Tab-separated table of C-alpha atoms in Angstrom:
chain	number	residue	atom	x	y	z
A	1378	MET	CA	-201.980	65.650	25.025
A	1379	SER	CA	-200.421	61.237	24.675
A	1380	ASP	CA	-200.085	62.325	25.098
A	1381	THR	CA	-200.549	62.079	24.751
A	1382	THR	CA	-203.534	61.779	25.806
A	1383	PRO	CA	-205.339	64.365	25.046
A	1384	ALA	CA	-205.903	67.969	26.464
A	1385	PRO	CA	-209.421	67.075	26.978
A	1386	ASP	CA	-208.543	63.521	26.093
A	1387	THR	CA	-211.836	62.289	27.156
A	1388	THR	CA	-212.401	65.835	27.372
A	1389	THR	CA	-214.910	68.157	28.659
A	1390	PRO	CA	-217.755	69.111	30.850
A	1391	ALA	CA	-219.007	68.237	34.194
A	1392	ASP	CA	-222.378	67.395	35.557
A	1393	THR	CA	-223.027	67.868	32.039
A	1394	ALA	CA	-219.524	66.651	32.228
A	1395	PRO	CA	-217.323	64.391	30.240
A	1396	ALA	CA	-215.840	61.107	31.019
A	1397	PRO	CA	-212.661	61.551	33.009
A	1398	GLU	CA	-209.417	61.465	31.125
A	1399	VAL	CA	-207.936	59.778	34.111
A	1400	ALA	CA	-208.853	56.335	32.865
A	1401	ALA	CA	-208.623	57.201	29.200
A	1402	ALA	CA	-205.182	58.765	29.307
A	1403	VAL	CA	-203.479	56.382	31.680
A	1404	PRO	CA	-202.433	53.756	29.120
A	1405	ILE	CA	-200.616	56.237	26.883
A	1406	PRO	CA	-196.889	55.553	26.778
A	1407	GLU	CA	-194.771	58.629	27.287
A	1408	THR	CA	-191.152	59.677	27.355
A	1409	PRO	CA	-189.421	58.604	30.574
A	1410	ALA	CA	-189.055	61.333	33.151
A	1411	PRO	CA	-185.537	62.799	33.407
A	1412	GLY	CA	-183.136	60.676	35.385
A	1413	ALA	CA	-181.888	61.777	38.745
A	1414	ASP	CA	-178.223	61.188	37.932
A	1415	ALA	CA	-177.078	64.407	36.253
A	1416	GLY	CA	-173.599	63.050	35.729
A	1417	ALA	CA	-174.928	60.051	33.841
A	1418	ALA	CA	-177.123	62.341	31.731
A	1419	ASP	CA	-174.124	64.540	30.855
A	1420	SER	CA	-172.160	61.460	29.893
A	1421	GLN	CA	-175.013	60.164	27.747
A	1422	GLU	CA	-175.319	63.545	26.013
A	1423	LYS	CA	-171.604	63.566	25.216
A	1424	LYS	CA	-171.797	60.035	23.819
A	1425	GLY	CA	-174.779	61.042	21.744
A	1426	ASP	CA	-172.846	63.973	20.292
A	1427	ASP	CA	-169.963	61.684	19.410
A	1428	ASP	CA	-172.233	59.189	17.687
A	1429	ALA	CA	-174.062	61.949	15.812
A	1430	GLY	CA	-170.992	62.830	13.775
A	1431	ASP	CA	-171.955	65.424	11.178
A	1432	GLU	CA	-175.646	65.355	12.078
A	1433	PRO	CA	-177.454	68.724	12.179
A	1434	GLN	CA	-177.926	69.550	15.848
A	1435	ASN	CA	-180.127	71.560	18.156
A	1436	THR	CA	-180.647	71.644	21.912
A	1437	LEU	CA	-182.866	68.564	21.895
A	1438	THR	CA	-180.821	66.362	19.547
A	1439	ARG	CA	-177.686	66.962	21.625
A	1440	LYS	CA	-179.385	64.977	24.381
A	1441	PHE	CA	-179.808	61.855	22.224
A	1442	SER	CA	-177.876	58.785	23.333
A	1443	ASP	CA	-175.810	56.619	20.993
A	1444	ALA	CA	-178.634	54.079	20.842
A	1445	GLU	CA	-181.150	56.793	19.988
A	1446	TRP	CA	-178.991	58.188	17.191
A	1447	THR	CA	-178.549	54.722	15.754
A	1448	ALA	CA	-182.308	54.180	15.773
A	1449	VAL	CA	-183.010	57.628	14.280
A	1450	LYS	CA	-180.643	56.986	11.382
A	1451	GLU	CA	-182.193	53.586	10.706
A	1452	LEU	CA	-185.747	54.921	10.790
A	1453	ARG	CA	-184.810	57.943	8.694
A	1454	ALA	CA	-183.331	55.706	5.989
A	1455	GLN	CA	-186.727	54.023	5.697
A	1456	LEU	CA	-188.672	57.246	5.108
A	1457	PRO	CA	-189.076	56.689	1.331
A	1458	GLU	CA	-190.672	53.295	2.035
A	1459	ILE	CA	-192.765	54.752	4.854
A	1460	PHE	CA	-194.088	57.509	2.590
A	1461	ALA	CA	-194.802	55.034	-0.221
A	1462	GLU	CA	-196.890	52.948	2.152
A	1463	ALA	CA	-198.638	55.828	3.934
A	1464	TYR	CA	-199.500	57.645	0.704
A	1465	ALA	CA	-200.177	54.638	-1.520
A	1466	ALA	CA	-203.190	56.339	-3.060
A	1467	LYS	CA	-201.263	59.473	-4.046
A	1468	GLU	CA	-199.645	60.029	-7.389
A	1469	ASP	CA	-196.588	61.632	-5.779
A	1470	LYS	CA	-195.800	59.391	-2.857
A	1471	GLN	CA	-192.495	61.106	-2.046
A	1472	ALA	CA	-193.686	64.700	-1.750
A	1473	PRO	CA	-192.544	66.448	1.463
A	1474	VAL	CA	-195.135	66.649	4.223
A	1475	THR	CA	-195.416	68.770	7.329
A	1476	LEU	CA	-195.916	66.978	10.632
A	1477	TRP	CA	-196.407	69.170	13.729
A	1478	GLY	CA	-194.920	72.141	11.916
A	1479	VAL	CA	-191.802	70.230	10.840
A	1480	GLN	CA	-191.305	69.523	7.141
A	1481	ILE	CA	-190.176	65.978	6.390
A	1482	ASP	CA	-188.720	65.362	2.945
A	1483	PRO	CA	-187.902	61.669	2.360
A	1484	ALA	CA	-185.400	62.724	-0.308
A	1485	SER	CA	-183.549	65.060	2.071
A	1486	PRO	CA	-184.500	64.195	5.655
A	1487	LYS	CA	-181.260	65.098	7.427
A	1488	ASP	CA	-182.544	67.872	9.677
A	1489	ALA	CA	-182.342	68.355	13.454
A	1490	ARG	CA	-186.071	68.999	13.876
A	1491	VAL	CA	-186.898	65.921	11.798
A	1492	SER	CA	-184.671	63.906	14.127
A	1493	VAL	CA	-186.644	65.242	17.107
A	1494	VAL	CA	-189.910	64.129	15.489
A	1495	LEU	CA	-188.560	60.682	14.636
A	1496	ILE	CA	-187.206	60.076	18.140
A	1497	LYS	CA	-190.703	60.521	19.530
A	1498	PHE	CA	-191.982	57.517	17.623
A	1499	LEU	CA	-188.897	55.540	18.565
A	1500	ARG	CA	-189.102	56.354	22.267
A	1501	ALA	CA	-192.791	55.474	22.271
A	1502	ARG	CA	-191.775	52.031	21.011
A	1503	ASP	CA	-188.656	51.559	23.160
A	1504	LEU	CA	-186.357	52.252	20.179
A	1505	LYS	CA	-187.731	49.264	18.272
A	1506	VAL	CA	-187.389	50.568	14.735
A	1507	ALA	CA	-189.902	48.232	13.089
A	1508	GLU	CA	-192.591	49.164	15.606
A	1509	ALA	CA	-191.761	52.876	15.369
A	1510	ARG	CA	-191.930	52.633	11.582
A	1511	LYS	CA	-195.432	51.181	11.771
A	1512	MET	CA	-196.525	53.884	14.213
A	1513	LEU	CA	-195.171	56.654	11.972
A	1514	THR	CA	-196.707	55.089	8.863
A	1515	ASP	CA	-200.071	54.742	10.584
A	1516	THR	CA	-199.863	58.339	11.815
A	1517	LEU	CA	-199.175	59.772	8.363
A	1518	LYS	CA	-201.963	57.680	6.843
A	1519	TRP	CA	-204.408	58.632	9.592
A	1520	ARG	CA	-203.721	62.343	9.134
A	1521	GLU	CA	-204.489	61.952	5.438
A	1522	ASP	CA	-207.647	59.881	6.002
A	1523	PHE	CA	-208.819	62.206	8.799
A	1524	LYS	CA	-208.472	65.129	6.367
A	1525	LEU	CA	-206.541	67.042	8.988
A	1526	ALA	CA	-205.874	70.037	6.742
A	1527	GLU	CA	-209.624	70.553	6.424
A	1528	VAL	CA	-210.232	69.993	10.133
A	1529	LEU	CA	-207.746	72.736	10.996
A	1530	LYS	CA	-209.778	75.185	8.901
A	1531	GLU	CA	-213.089	74.192	10.451
A	1532	GLU	CA	-214.790	76.710	12.722
A	1533	PHE	CA	-216.227	75.256	15.933
A	1534	PRO	CA	-218.957	77.047	17.921
A	1535	GLU	CA	-217.255	79.152	20.601
A	1536	LYS	CA	-220.300	78.836	22.836
A	1537	ILE	CA	-219.933	75.046	22.896
A	1538	PHE	CA	-216.187	74.466	22.747
A	1539	GLY	CA	-214.650	77.765	23.851
A	1540	GLY	CA	-214.321	76.846	27.516
A	1541	LEU	CA	-213.008	73.304	27.159
A	1542	GLY	CA	-209.342	73.920	26.460
A	1543	LYS	CA	-206.947	76.765	27.244
A	1544	ILE	CA	-203.259	77.354	26.537
A	1545	TYR	CA	-201.869	79.685	29.192
A	1546	GLY	CA	-198.323	80.425	30.279
A	1547	LYS	CA	-195.220	78.279	30.339
A	1548	SER	CA	-193.446	76.132	32.889
A	1549	LYS	CA	-190.074	77.126	34.303
A	1550	ASP	CA	-188.513	74.848	31.671
A	1551	GLY	CA	-190.349	76.595	28.843
A	1552	HIS	CA	-193.044	73.982	28.291
A	1553	PRO	CA	-196.430	75.452	27.300
A	1554	VAL	CA	-199.122	74.745	29.876
A	1555	VAL	CA	-202.417	73.381	28.552
A	1556	TYR	CA	-205.591	73.334	30.638
A	1557	ASN	CA	-208.406	70.886	29.984
A	1558	ILE	CA	-211.533	72.010	31.788
A	1559	TYR	CA	-214.178	69.347	32.246
A	1560	GLY	CA	-216.787	71.116	34.335
A	1561	GLY	CA	-219.560	73.536	33.493
A	1562	SER	CA	-220.233	72.734	29.837
A	1563	ASP	CA	-223.380	71.494	28.125
A	1564	VAL	CA	-222.641	67.805	27.697
A	1565	ASN	CA	-225.395	67.244	25.178
A	1566	ALA	CA	-224.098	70.069	22.992
A	1567	VAL	CA	-220.459	68.982	23.297
A	1568	PHE	CA	-220.956	65.251	22.827
A	1569	GLY	CA	-224.158	65.159	20.821
A	1570	ASP	CA	-221.969	64.823	17.733
A	1571	VAL	CA	-219.001	62.670	18.744
A	1572	ASP	CA	-217.264	63.042	15.373
A	1573	ARG	CA	-217.416	66.825	15.626
A	1574	PHE	CA	-216.044	66.672	19.156
A	1575	LEU	CA	-213.123	64.559	17.977
A	1576	ARG	CA	-212.399	67.000	15.165
A	1577	TRP	CA	-212.379	69.849	17.670
A	1578	ARG	CA	-210.181	67.864	20.039
A	1579	VAL	CA	-207.632	67.099	17.325
A	1580	ALA	CA	-207.639	70.732	16.175
A	1581	PHE	CA	-207.003	71.865	19.750
A	1582	MET	CA	-204.145	69.411	20.139
A	1583	GLU	CA	-202.578	70.675	16.929
A	1584	LYS	CA	-202.927	74.237	18.228
A	1585	CYS	CA	-201.105	73.198	21.405
A	1586	ILE	CA	-198.319	71.628	19.359
A	1587	GLU	CA	-197.831	74.940	17.551
A	1588	GLU	CA	-196.354	76.153	20.860
A	1589	LEU	CA	-193.482	73.663	20.484
A	1590	ASP	CA	-190.453	74.592	18.368
A	1591	PHE	CA	-188.845	71.110	18.297
A	1592	GLU	CA	-185.518	72.837	18.817
A	1593	ASN	CA	-185.590	73.675	22.517
A	1594	VAL	CA	-189.039	72.460	23.570
A	1595	ASP	CA	-190.945	69.444	22.250
A	1596	GLN	CA	-193.379	68.645	25.063
A	1597	MET	CA	-196.176	70.312	26.993
A	1598	VAL	CA	-197.575	70.274	30.529
A	1599	GLN	CA	-201.233	69.279	30.804
A	1600	ILE	CA	-203.540	70.185	33.684
A	1601	HIS	CA	-206.899	68.414	33.750
A	1602	ASP	CA	-209.446	70.173	35.940
A	1603	TYR	CA	-212.424	68.105	37.107
A	1604	GLU	CA	-214.088	70.659	39.360
A	1605	GLY	CA	-217.832	70.039	39.347
A	1606	VAL	CA	-217.594	66.824	37.347
A	1607	SER	CA	-220.060	64.078	38.188
A	1608	MET	CA	-219.290	60.471	37.333
A	1609	MET	CA	-222.843	59.335	37.947
A	1610	SER	CA	-224.496	60.512	34.725
A	1611	ARG	CA	-222.129	59.924	31.840
A	1612	THR	CA	-223.876	59.825	28.471
A	1613	PRO	CA	-223.122	57.325	25.694
A	1614	GLY	CA	-221.600	60.235	23.755
A	1615	GLN	CA	-219.217	61.012	26.596
A	1616	LYS	CA	-218.132	57.417	26.866
A	1617	ALA	CA	-217.593	57.073	23.134
A	1618	ALA	CA	-215.622	60.325	22.982
A	1619	ALA	CA	-213.422	59.283	25.896
A	1620	SER	CA	-212.627	55.917	24.355
A	1621	GLN	CA	-211.997	57.191	20.842
A	1622	ALA	CA	-209.949	60.216	21.938
A	1623	SER	CA	-207.745	58.058	24.142
A	1624	ALA	CA	-207.067	55.600	21.324
A	1625	LEU	CA	-206.423	58.383	18.843
A	1626	PHE	CA	-203.906	60.310	20.946
A	1627	SER	CA	-202.043	57.251	22.143
A	1628	SER	CA	-201.685	56.042	18.567
A	1629	TYR	CA	-200.843	59.238	16.676
A	1630	TYR	CA	-199.389	61.770	19.130
A	1631	PRO	CA	-196.461	60.086	20.910
A	1632	GLU	CA	-194.154	61.661	23.443
A	1633	LEU	CA	-195.639	65.153	23.483
A	1634	LEU	CA	-196.308	65.197	27.229
A	1635	SER	CA	-193.850	66.416	29.872
A	1636	ARG	CA	-196.134	66.265	32.938
A	1637	LYS	CA	-199.821	65.715	33.541
A	1638	PHE	CA	-201.717	66.892	36.620
A	1639	PHE	CA	-205.257	65.867	37.552
A	1640	VAL	CA	-206.725	68.569	39.817
A	1641	ASN	CA	-210.010	68.988	41.699
A	1642	VAL	CA	-210.597	65.282	41.187
A	1643	PRO	CA	-213.743	63.652	42.674
A	1644	THR	CA	-212.991	60.843	45.108
A	1645	VAL	CA	-214.406	58.160	42.826
A	1646	MET	CA	-212.071	59.277	40.026
A	1647	ALA	CA	-209.107	59.159	42.374
A	1648	TRP	CA	-209.905	55.505	42.988
A	1649	VAL	CA	-210.036	54.887	39.241
A	1650	PHE	CA	-206.627	56.509	38.901
A	1651	TRP	CA	-205.034	54.263	41.510
A	1652	LEU	CA	-206.689	51.174	40.068
A	1653	PHE	CA	-205.117	51.935	36.694
A	1654	LYS	CA	-201.718	52.621	38.215
A	1655	ALA	CA	-200.791	48.950	38.269
A	1656	LEU	CA	-201.560	48.645	34.549
A	1657	VAL	CA	-199.471	51.580	33.378
A	1658	PRO	CA	-195.725	51.594	32.650
A	1659	ALA	CA	-193.728	53.131	35.484
A	1660	LYS	CA	-192.145	55.706	33.173
A	1661	THR	CA	-195.614	56.939	32.240
A	1662	MET	CA	-196.860	57.077	35.824
A	1663	GLU	CA	-193.857	59.209	36.750
A	1664	LYS	CA	-195.426	61.978	34.695
A	1665	PHE	CA	-198.875	61.764	36.310
A	1666	SER	CA	-199.839	63.537	39.527
A	1667	MET	CA	-203.210	63.356	41.256
A	1668	VAL	CA	-203.793	66.624	43.127
A	1669	GLY	CA	-206.418	67.635	45.676
A	1670	THR	CA	-208.942	70.451	45.608
A	1671	GLY	CA	-208.540	74.207	45.999
A	1672	PRO	CA	-205.929	76.796	44.941
A	1673	LYS	CA	-203.698	76.350	47.972
A	1674	VAL	CA	-203.460	72.573	47.646
A	1675	ILE	CA	-203.025	72.698	43.874
A	1676	GLY	CA	-200.419	75.431	44.136
A	1677	VAL	CA	-198.207	73.273	46.340
A	1678	GLU	CA	-197.885	70.845	43.427
A	1679	LEU	CA	-197.765	73.279	40.514
A	1680	LEU	CA	-195.683	76.209	41.789
A	1681	PRO	CA	-192.410	74.223	41.822
A	1682	LEU	CA	-193.005	73.708	38.092
A	1683	VAL	CA	-194.721	76.954	37.031
A	1684	ASP	CA	-193.870	80.479	38.217
A	1685	ALA	CA	-196.649	82.173	40.193
A	1686	GLY	CA	-196.917	84.874	37.521
A	1687	GLU	CA	-197.621	82.206	34.891
A	1688	LEU	CA	-200.124	80.217	36.984
A	1689	PRO	CA	-203.777	81.361	37.298
A	1690	LYS	CA	-205.022	82.237	40.780
A	1691	ARG	CA	-207.569	79.419	40.677
A	1692	TYR	CA	-204.620	77.001	40.666
A	1693	GLY	CA	-202.598	78.696	43.386
A	1694	GLY	CA	-200.684	81.260	41.305
A	1695	GLU	CA	-200.924	85.011	40.854
A	1696	ALA	CA	-201.941	85.319	37.210
A	1697	LEU	CA	-205.438	86.407	36.186
A	1698	GLY	CA	-205.690	83.533	33.720
A	1699	TRP	CA	-208.525	83.632	31.214
A	1700	ASP	CA	-211.181	85.035	33.570
């Protein structure tokens, strides 16, 4: 989303539009795209199974390599210390917590879904355990400081935020498809309160993550639609939201993105995209696709990934979408 960049990472409107997520999302490290050598992948999966020993398994953990299992076990062993640091202000620093719908108990962390969560932090840091530990610690602390539980209960005005993000359909591989729609909203209403926008953005990302089971699917497809977006009149609120959202999702939502498509992109934004290309890790760029304008052109790129019945007509499919 980060992702992770963000569904609307820099999210939102158009001529009253938001800053493009193109520039904001580009620096986010993501999981490498699948390798082309199926035989090598099968071999790696078998080795991972061997190294896992009596580890609880699911579809995703069976794909771990030996090196990944070694890193997971090392990071998992440090969970009591990670919790003690992240929750230093709490009386019970070892209480189980739920991260992305997965309960992590430092006293009993041997669980396949927990392994899937931990590998995300490790992959985002090239399996460097110390760096992954810091990222996980910072994430847990941020969620506490951000008061995420309260944010998820907050009600955001449908008139202002209702059209910015949509979850619709799944890819052929079962990944939920998330649409970030930047055009047609009231920029002043959306970005007049940057903190509120960020709370909405985080809540939307968490809603997207609810579509992942961390057993068979642990990533999403993002489609960022810039139809009608003007780059000539960005407000200070838009710029601040873009910068802060990008930093937030790259820091606290690792490896949740399968593919990201930028569609209906203005020419000036396409240039920004290509300028950033040289600054972004190759494995991240493999997930990004800059697509032209119009259903037919967009469909050529998306239909190999998403069945026509799951893809809205405006993007070249046959589904009604949310219209």
